[in-house]
Tab-separated table of C-alpha atoms in Angstrom:
chain	number	residue	atom	x	y	z
A	135	MET	CA	2.425	-10.816	-24.952
A	136	ALA	CA	5.797	-9.134	-25.857
A	137	GLY	CA	7.536	-11.575	-28.030
A	138	ASN	CA	7.710	-14.920	-26.133
A	139	PHE	CA	7.298	-13.049	-22.845
A	140	GLU	CA	4.278	-11.887	-20.886
A	141	LEU	CA	4.380	-8.180	-19.879
A	142	GLN	CA	2.099	-6.464	-17.311
A	143	GLY	CA	2.642	-2.697	-16.997
A	144	ARG	CA	1.035	0.316	-15.457
A	145	HIS	CA	2.099	4.030	-15.253
A	146	GLY	CA	0.703	7.086	-13.344
A	147	LYS	CA	1.644	10.188	-11.468
A	148	SER	CA	2.417	10.187	-7.662
A	149	GLY	CA	2.773	12.991	-5.331
A	150	VAL	CA	0.238	15.321	-6.871
A	151	ARG	CA	-0.507	17.914	-4.135
A	152	VAL	CA	-3.767	19.525	-4.494
A	153	SER	CA	-5.766	21.816	-2.116
A	154	ARG	CA	-9.383	22.920	-2.570
A	155	VAL	CA	-11.270	25.579	-1.023
A	156	TRP	CA	-15.109	25.812	-0.853
A	157	ARG	CA	-15.959	29.319	0.554
A	158	ARG	CA	-19.385	28.738	2.174
A	159	PRO	CA	-20.952	31.592	4.421
A	160	ALA	CA	-20.520	31.393	8.026
A	161	ALA	CA	-24.167	30.421	8.475
A	162	ALA	CA	-23.704	27.353	6.357
A	163	GLY	CA	-20.639	26.116	8.485
A	164	GLY	CA	-17.957	28.408	7.163
A	165	HIS	CA	-15.026	27.760	4.550
A	166	VAL	CA	-13.903	24.089	3.887
A	167	ILE	CA	-10.190	23.383	3.010
A	168	VAL	CA	-8.731	20.035	2.019
A	169	GLU	CA	-5.210	19.238	1.085
A	170	TRP	CA	-4.456	16.051	-0.548
A	171	SER	CA	-1.226	14.091	-1.924
A	172	VAL	CA	-2.816	12.263	-4.793
A	173	ALA	CA	-1.313	9.105	-6.606
A	174	VAL	CA	-2.892	7.744	-9.988
A	175	SER	CA	-1.746	4.566	-11.700
A	176	VAL	CA	-3.582	3.222	-14.721
A	177	VAL	CA	-3.595	-0.111	-16.353
A	178	SER	CA	-3.355	0.667	-20.239
A	179	ASP	CA	-3.177	-1.181	-23.490
A	180	CYS	CA	0.049	0.562	-24.602
A	181	LEU	CA	2.109	-2.448	-25.522
A	182	PRO	CA	3.984	-0.834	-28.451
A	183	SER	CA	5.327	1.847	-26.221
A	184	TYR	CA	7.392	-0.801	-24.207
A	185	THR	CA	8.343	-2.890	-27.255
A	186	SER	CA	8.759	-0.335	-29.876
A	187	SER	CA	8.885	3.587	-30.323
A	188	ASP	CA	5.155	3.818	-30.625
A	189	ASN	CA	3.898	6.097	-27.718
A	190	SER	CA	0.431	6.905	-29.534
A	191	ALA	CA	-1.527	5.075	-26.713
A	192	ILE	CA	0.136	6.507	-23.748
A	193	VAL	CA	-1.881	8.871	-21.719
A	194	ALA	CA	1.230	11.170	-20.370
A	195	THR	CA	1.793	11.280	-16.560
A	196	ASP	CA	1.793	15.010	-16.900
A	197	SER	CA	-1.770	14.743	-18.433
A	198	ILE	CA	-2.813	12.688	-15.491
A	199	LYS	CA	-1.615	15.303	-13.138
A	200	ASN	CA	-3.231	18.044	-14.906
A	201	THR	CA	-6.649	16.124	-14.783
A	202	VAL	CA	-6.458	16.194	-10.918
A	203	TYR	CA	-6.318	19.804	-10.661
A	204	VAL	CA	-9.189	19.935	-13.420
A	205	LYS	CA	-11.230	17.635	-11.540
A	206	ALA	CA	-10.669	19.385	-8.232
A	207	LYS	CA	-12.000	22.756	-9.958
A	208	GLU	CA	-15.056	20.882	-11.382
A	209	CYS	CA	-16.127	19.973	-7.856
A	210	THR	CA	-18.090	22.703	-6.919
A	211	GLU	CA	-19.576	21.193	-3.997
A	212	VAL	CA	-17.639	19.690	-1.085
A	213	VAL	CA	-16.468	16.276	-1.658
A	214	SER	CA	-14.689	13.738	0.379
A	215	MET	CA	-11.441	12.167	-0.745
A	216	GLU	CA	-13.102	8.928	-1.387
A	217	GLU	CA	-15.546	10.561	-3.780
A	218	PHE	CA	-12.903	12.532	-5.516
A	219	ALA	CA	-10.985	9.321	-5.961
A	220	VAL	CA	-13.878	7.508	-7.558
A	221	ILE	CA	-14.515	10.610	-9.952
A	222	LEU	CA	-10.868	10.348	-11.160
A	223	GLY	CA	-11.219	6.555	-11.564
A	224	ARG	CA	-14.223	7.082	-13.585
A	225	HIS	CA	-12.703	9.749	-15.677
A	226	PHE	CA	-9.799	7.674	-16.884
A	227	THR	CA	-11.533	4.466	-17.290
A	228	SER	CA	-14.279	6.106	-19.419
A	229	LEU	CA	-12.411	8.618	-21.424
A	230	TYR	CA	-9.535	6.518	-22.674
A	231	PRO	CA	-10.610	3.182	-24.476
A	232	GLN	CA	-7.121	1.723	-23.800
A	233	VAL	CA	-7.362	2.237	-19.922
A	234	SER	CA	-8.908	-0.683	-18.473
A	235	GLU	CA	-8.288	-0.008	-14.736
A	236	ALA	CA	-7.346	2.889	-12.394
A	237	THR	CA	-6.118	2.876	-8.978
A	238	VAL	CA	-6.363	6.178	-6.967
A	239	THR	CA	-4.773	6.687	-3.584
A	240	ILE	CA	-5.036	9.772	-1.547
A	241	VAL	CA	-3.355	10.927	1.724
A	242	GLU	CA	-5.000	14.031	3.522
A	243	ARG	CA	-3.178	16.555	5.492
A	244	PRO	CA	-5.552	17.262	8.206
A	245	TRP	CA	-6.487	20.790	8.422
A	246	GLU	CA	-8.807	21.202	11.396
A	247	ARG	CA	-11.081	24.160	12.202
A	248	VAL	CA	-10.037	26.252	15.051
A	249	VAL	CA	-12.160	27.305	18.092
A	250	VAL	CA	-11.819	30.912	19.294
A	251	ASP	CA	-13.628	31.800	22.274
A	252	GLY	CA	-15.644	28.558	22.375
A	253	LYS	CA	-16.728	29.215	18.845
A	254	PRO	CA	-15.671	27.504	15.606
A	255	HIS	CA	-14.030	29.951	13.380
A	256	SER	CA	-15.372	30.483	9.937
A	257	HIS	CA	-12.131	30.382	7.992
A	258	GLY	CA	-9.304	29.538	10.413
A	259	PHE	CA	-7.589	26.086	10.482
A	260	LYS	CA	-4.672	24.386	12.094
A	261	VAL	CA	-2.717	21.136	11.138
A	262	GLY	CA	-3.963	17.997	12.955
A	263	VAL	CA	-1.887	14.934	13.484
A	264	GLU	CA	-3.345	11.690	12.319
A	265	LYS	CA	-3.928	11.370	8.551
A	266	HIS	CA	-6.975	10.036	6.517
A	267	SER	CA	-6.248	8.141	3.499
A	268	THR	CA	-7.972	6.067	0.849
A	269	GLU	CA	-7.264	3.735	-1.940
A	270	VAL	CA	-10.012	3.446	-4.787
A	271	ILE	CA	-9.822	0.836	-7.633
A	272	VAL	CA	-12.037	1.480	-10.647
A	273	LYS	CA	-12.201	-0.867	-13.699
A	274	LYS	CA	-13.836	-0.078	-17.015
A	275	SER	CA	-16.565	-2.648	-16.293
A	276	GLY	CA	-17.705	-0.402	-13.436
A	277	SER	CA	-16.319	-2.914	-10.769
A	278	LEU	CA	-15.130	-0.813	-7.573
A	279	LEU	CA	-13.007	-1.223	-4.585
A	280	ILE	CA	-12.990	1.503	-1.851
A	281	ASN	CA	-10.459	1.088	1.184
A	282	SER	CA	-10.179	3.863	3.597
A	283	GLY	CA	-7.870	4.243	6.619
A	284	ILE	CA	-6.039	6.410	9.172
A	285	GLN	CA	-2.333	6.611	9.711
A	286	GLY	CA	-0.360	7.842	12.666
A	287	TYR	CA	-3.205	7.604	15.373
A	288	SER	CA	-1.121	7.818	18.642
A	289	LEU	CA	-2.894	6.396	21.663
A	290	LEU	CA	-1.299	5.831	25.278
A	291	LYS	CA	-2.631	4.628	28.516
A	292	THR	CA	-0.405	5.029	31.729
A	293	THR	CA	-2.278	2.071	33.621
A	294	GLN	CA	-4.927	-0.586	33.125
A	295	SER	CA	-2.618	-2.744	30.943
A	296	GLY	CA	-0.580	-6.031	31.418
A	297	PHE	CA	1.005	-8.932	29.779
A	298	GLU	CA	1.216	-12.301	31.468
A	299	GLY	CA	1.216	-16.081	30.836
A	300	PHE	CA	3.194	-15.988	27.517
A	301	VAL	CA	5.524	-18.660	26.541
A	302	MET	CA	8.227	-19.497	29.229
A	303	ASP	CA	11.458	-20.571	27.632
A	304	ARG	CA	15.363	-19.992	27.761
A	305	TYR	CA	14.833	-16.812	25.503
A	306	ARG	CA	12.386	-15.187	27.864
A	307	LEU	CA	13.554	-12.286	30.083
A	308	LEU	CA	10.285	-10.161	30.354
A	309	PRO	CA	8.392	-11.149	33.706
A	310	ASP	CA	4.791	-11.142	34.115
A	311	THR	CA	3.171	-7.798	34.666
A	312	ARG	CA	-0.414	-6.571	35.215
A	313	GLU	CA	0.804	-2.972	35.372
A	314	ARG	CA	2.363	-1.133	32.496
A	315	ILE	CA	2.070	1.772	30.157
A	316	VAL	CA	0.663	0.728	26.650
A	317	ALA	CA	1.377	3.034	23.863
A	318	THR	CA	0.805	2.369	20.103
A	319	ASP	CA	0.379	4.133	16.730
A	320	VAL	CA	-2.621	2.798	15.145
A	321	THR	CA	-2.754	2.321	11.399
A	322	ALA	CA	-6.158	1.108	10.141
A	323	TRP	CA	-7.644	0.113	6.756
A	324	TRP	CA	-11.229	-0.687	6.363
A	325	ARG	CA	-13.093	-1.691	3.119
A	326	TYR	CA	-16.743	-0.552	2.210
A	327	PRO	CA	-19.113	-2.914	0.802
A	328	PHE	CA	-19.691	-1.317	-2.637
A	329	GLU	CA	-18.435	-3.622	-5.312
A	330	HIS	CA	-19.707	-1.825	-8.431
A	331	ILE	CA	-20.424	1.921	-9.598
A	332	SER	CA	-24.114	1.174	-9.541
A	333	GLN	CA	-24.062	0.202	-5.656
A	334	LEU	CA	-22.971	3.665	-4.740
A	335	PRO	CA	-25.845	5.303	-2.752
A	336	SER	CA	-27.924	7.786	-4.712
A	337	LYS	CA	-27.881	9.932	-1.747
A	338	PRO	CA	-24.248	10.955	-1.100
A	339	PHE	CA	-22.466	8.642	1.278
A	340	CYS	CA	-20.583	10.683	3.847
A	341	PHE	CA	-17.222	9.011	3.987
A	342	THR	CA	-15.648	11.824	5.886
A	343	GLN	CA	-18.259	11.474	8.765
A	344	ARG	CA	-17.631	7.539	8.815
A	345	TYR	CA	-13.836	8.343	9.028
A	346	GLN	CA	-14.504	10.267	12.290
A	347	ASP	CA	-17.024	7.831	13.443
A	348	VAL	CA	-14.302	4.915	13.120
A	349	LYS	CA	-11.530	6.972	14.705
A	350	LYS	CA	-14.037	7.589	17.626
A	351	VAL	CA	-14.765	3.927	18.177
A	352	LEU	CA	-11.285	3.102	17.996
A	353	SER	CA	-10.263	5.436	20.781
A	354	GLU	CA	-13.278	4.847	22.936
A	355	THR	CA	-12.458	1.031	22.788
A	356	PHE	CA	-8.848	1.547	23.412
A	357	PHE	CA	-9.328	3.649	26.389
A	358	GLY	CA	-12.604	2.507	27.893
A	359	PRO	CA	-14.747	4.646	30.188
A	360	PRO	CA	-13.297	8.018	31.217
A	361	ASP	CA	-13.546	7.440	34.907
A	362	VAL	CA	-12.456	3.856	35.347
A	363	GLY	CA	-10.999	2.905	31.989
A	364	VAL	CA	-10.711	-0.752	30.763
A	365	TYR	CA	-8.079	-3.439	31.532
A	366	SER	CA	-6.039	-4.596	28.514
A	367	PRO	CA	-4.359	-8.167	28.885
A	368	SER	CA	-2.375	-7.764	25.630
A	369	VAL	CA	-2.131	-5.606	22.706
A	370	GLN	CA	-3.505	-8.469	20.675
A	371	ASN	CA	-6.760	-8.459	22.717
A	372	THR	CA	-7.449	-4.671	22.747
A	373	LEU	CA	-6.714	-4.680	18.897
A	374	TYR	CA	-9.225	-7.525	18.381
A	375	LEU	CA	-11.917	-5.529	20.532
A	376	MET	CA	-11.322	-2.576	18.568
A	377	ALA	CA	-11.905	-4.266	15.098
A	378	LYS	CA	-14.947	-5.832	16.595
A	379	GLU	CA	-16.600	-2.894	17.791
A	380	VAL	CA	-16.074	-1.126	14.372
A	381	LEU	CA	-17.769	-3.908	12.383
A	382	THR	CA	-20.449	-4.098	15.185
A	383	ARG	CA	-21.293	-0.435	15.064
A	384	PHE	CA	-20.967	0.138	11.217
A	385	PRO	CA	-22.666	-2.530	9.005
A	386	ASP	CA	-21.450	-0.485	5.838
A	387	ILE	CA	-17.902	-1.542	6.717
A	388	SER	CA	-17.249	-5.076	5.592
A	389	SER	CA	-13.704	-5.856	6.932
A	390	ILE	CA	-11.009	-4.116	8.826
A	391	GLN	CA	-7.210	-4.458	9.290
A	392	LEU	CA	-5.238	-2.931	12.275
A	393	ARG	CA	-1.626	-2.495	12.867
A	394	MET	CA	-0.590	-1.603	16.320
A	395	PRO	CA	3.067	-1.571	16.916
A	396	ASN	CA	3.793	-1.960	20.795
A	397	LEU	CA	5.791	1.302	21.749
A	398	HIS	CA	7.682	0.751	24.859
A	399	PHE	CA	8.144	2.970	27.980
A	400	LEU	CA	10.996	1.205	29.996
A	401	PRO	CA	10.963	2.259	33.683
A	402	VAL	CA	14.085	4.014	34.530
A	403	ASN	CA	16.431	2.387	37.231
A	404	LEU	CA	19.621	4.118	37.794
A	405	GLY	CA	22.548	2.432	39.663
A	406	SER	CA	22.378	-1.011	41.093
A	407	LYS	CA	20.279	-2.803	43.679
A	408	GLU	CA	23.391	-2.448	46.054
A	409	ASN	CA	23.996	1.225	45.156
A	410	PRO	CA	21.091	2.851	43.695
A	411	LEU	CA	21.379	6.572	42.601
A	412	MET	CA	17.802	7.234	43.467
A	413	LYS	CA	14.848	5.002	44.127
A	414	PHE	CA	12.410	5.076	41.420
A	415	ALA	CA	8.658	3.879	41.737
A	416	ASP	CA	7.409	3.387	37.955
A	417	ASP	CA	7.027	6.971	37.583
A	418	VAL	CA	9.961	7.802	35.177
A	419	TYR	CA	10.385	6.137	31.928
A	420	LEU	CA	12.692	6.050	28.761
A	421	PRO	CA	10.366	6.122	25.837
A	422	THR	CA	11.440	4.038	22.842
A	423	ASP	CA	9.864	3.431	19.485
A	424	GLU	CA	12.517	0.822	18.209
A	425	PRO	CA	12.842	-1.882	18.490
A	426	HIS	CA	8.980	-2.383	18.834
A	427	GLY	CA	6.616	-5.044	18.813
A	428	THR	CA	4.428	-5.564	15.689
A	429	ILE	CA	0.866	-6.769	16.238
A	430	GLU	CA	-1.592	-6.598	13.260
A	431	ALA	CA	-4.855	-8.631	12.337
A	432	THR	CA	-7.754	-8.249	10.074
A	433	LEU	CA	-11.234	-8.862	10.956
A	434	SER	CA	-13.735	-9.577	8.035
A	435	ARG	CA	-17.514	-10.502	7.813
A	436	PRO	CA	-18.164	-13.703	6.017
A	437	MET	CA	-17.433	-13.637	2.402
A	438	SER	CA	-15.287	-10.314	2.692
A	439	LYS	CA	-11.570	-9.879	2.424
A	440	LEU	CA	-9.625	-6.748	2.754
C-alpha cells in the first residue's frame, strides 16, 4: 500500500541487443551465431522509491542491461533463447531478495547458415525473414511459464482456396467462390508444459529444434501435399487444422494461439463490361494488406490455457 492507495510497479530494460558467437570446428557443425533483442521486466519490492527519495532497493535498469551481456558471455555452450531467458529469470529472482518475479522477452534476428556449392558453410550466414520469439516468466518460488512463437511467417497459395455459404444480408457484397488466392502472415504462440524450474528436463530440451518442427508442421498443413495441395474452405478451418496438427504431433506443447490476417489479392479488371480495356482471367491481381481480415484462435489441451 502507498498511503490509501494500492501501488503495483515493475521496471526493467528493453531493446537490449546482444549477439553471441560460438566458434565450433567445421567437423562439429561450424560456428553458431545468434542475435537477440532482449527485454527484462522485474517485479520488485521497492515501494519507497515511488513514495519517497529512497532508491536503495532498486536494481538499476542499466545493471539489468549489463547482466544480459555478462550472462551471454557465461554461456560457453550453445543455448536456445528460451534457455537464456530462463537463465536471466533465475538470476534476477535468486540474486536479489526484493525481486519476486522476472519476465524475459526475446526476439531473434534470424541469421541462417548459407549453403555454397551444396555444402553448409562453416561460418557464413544470411538474414532470414520470420522471427523466433519467446516470453519466459520466472518467480522466486520457482514457478515457471515458457511461451515461444513465430512472427512474420508469410504463406500463400495461388489456388485450392474458397469461401462460400457465409451470412447473406444487405451488407454483403462478396460472392461465393471456390477459387481464390489465400495469403497470410502467421503469428503463432505456443506454451510448453513446464510449470516449475524443477520440471525442466535434466537432459537439455531443444527449444530451437521444436521451433523448427512447429514451423514445418504449420506450413505443411497450410499447403498440403506438394503435388495436389489441400482445399481450404476458409482461413478459420485452415487455422484450426494447423493448430490441431501441432498439438497432435508435439505432446510437449500444451496450447497454441494462431493469428492469421487474410491478406487480399484482388483480381484486376480495367474498364467496364461494355468497354473493357483488356480481358483478364484471374491472372493479374492487386495485392493489398489493408484493410485485412483478422482471424485468430487458441487451441488448448484440457486444463491448459495460453
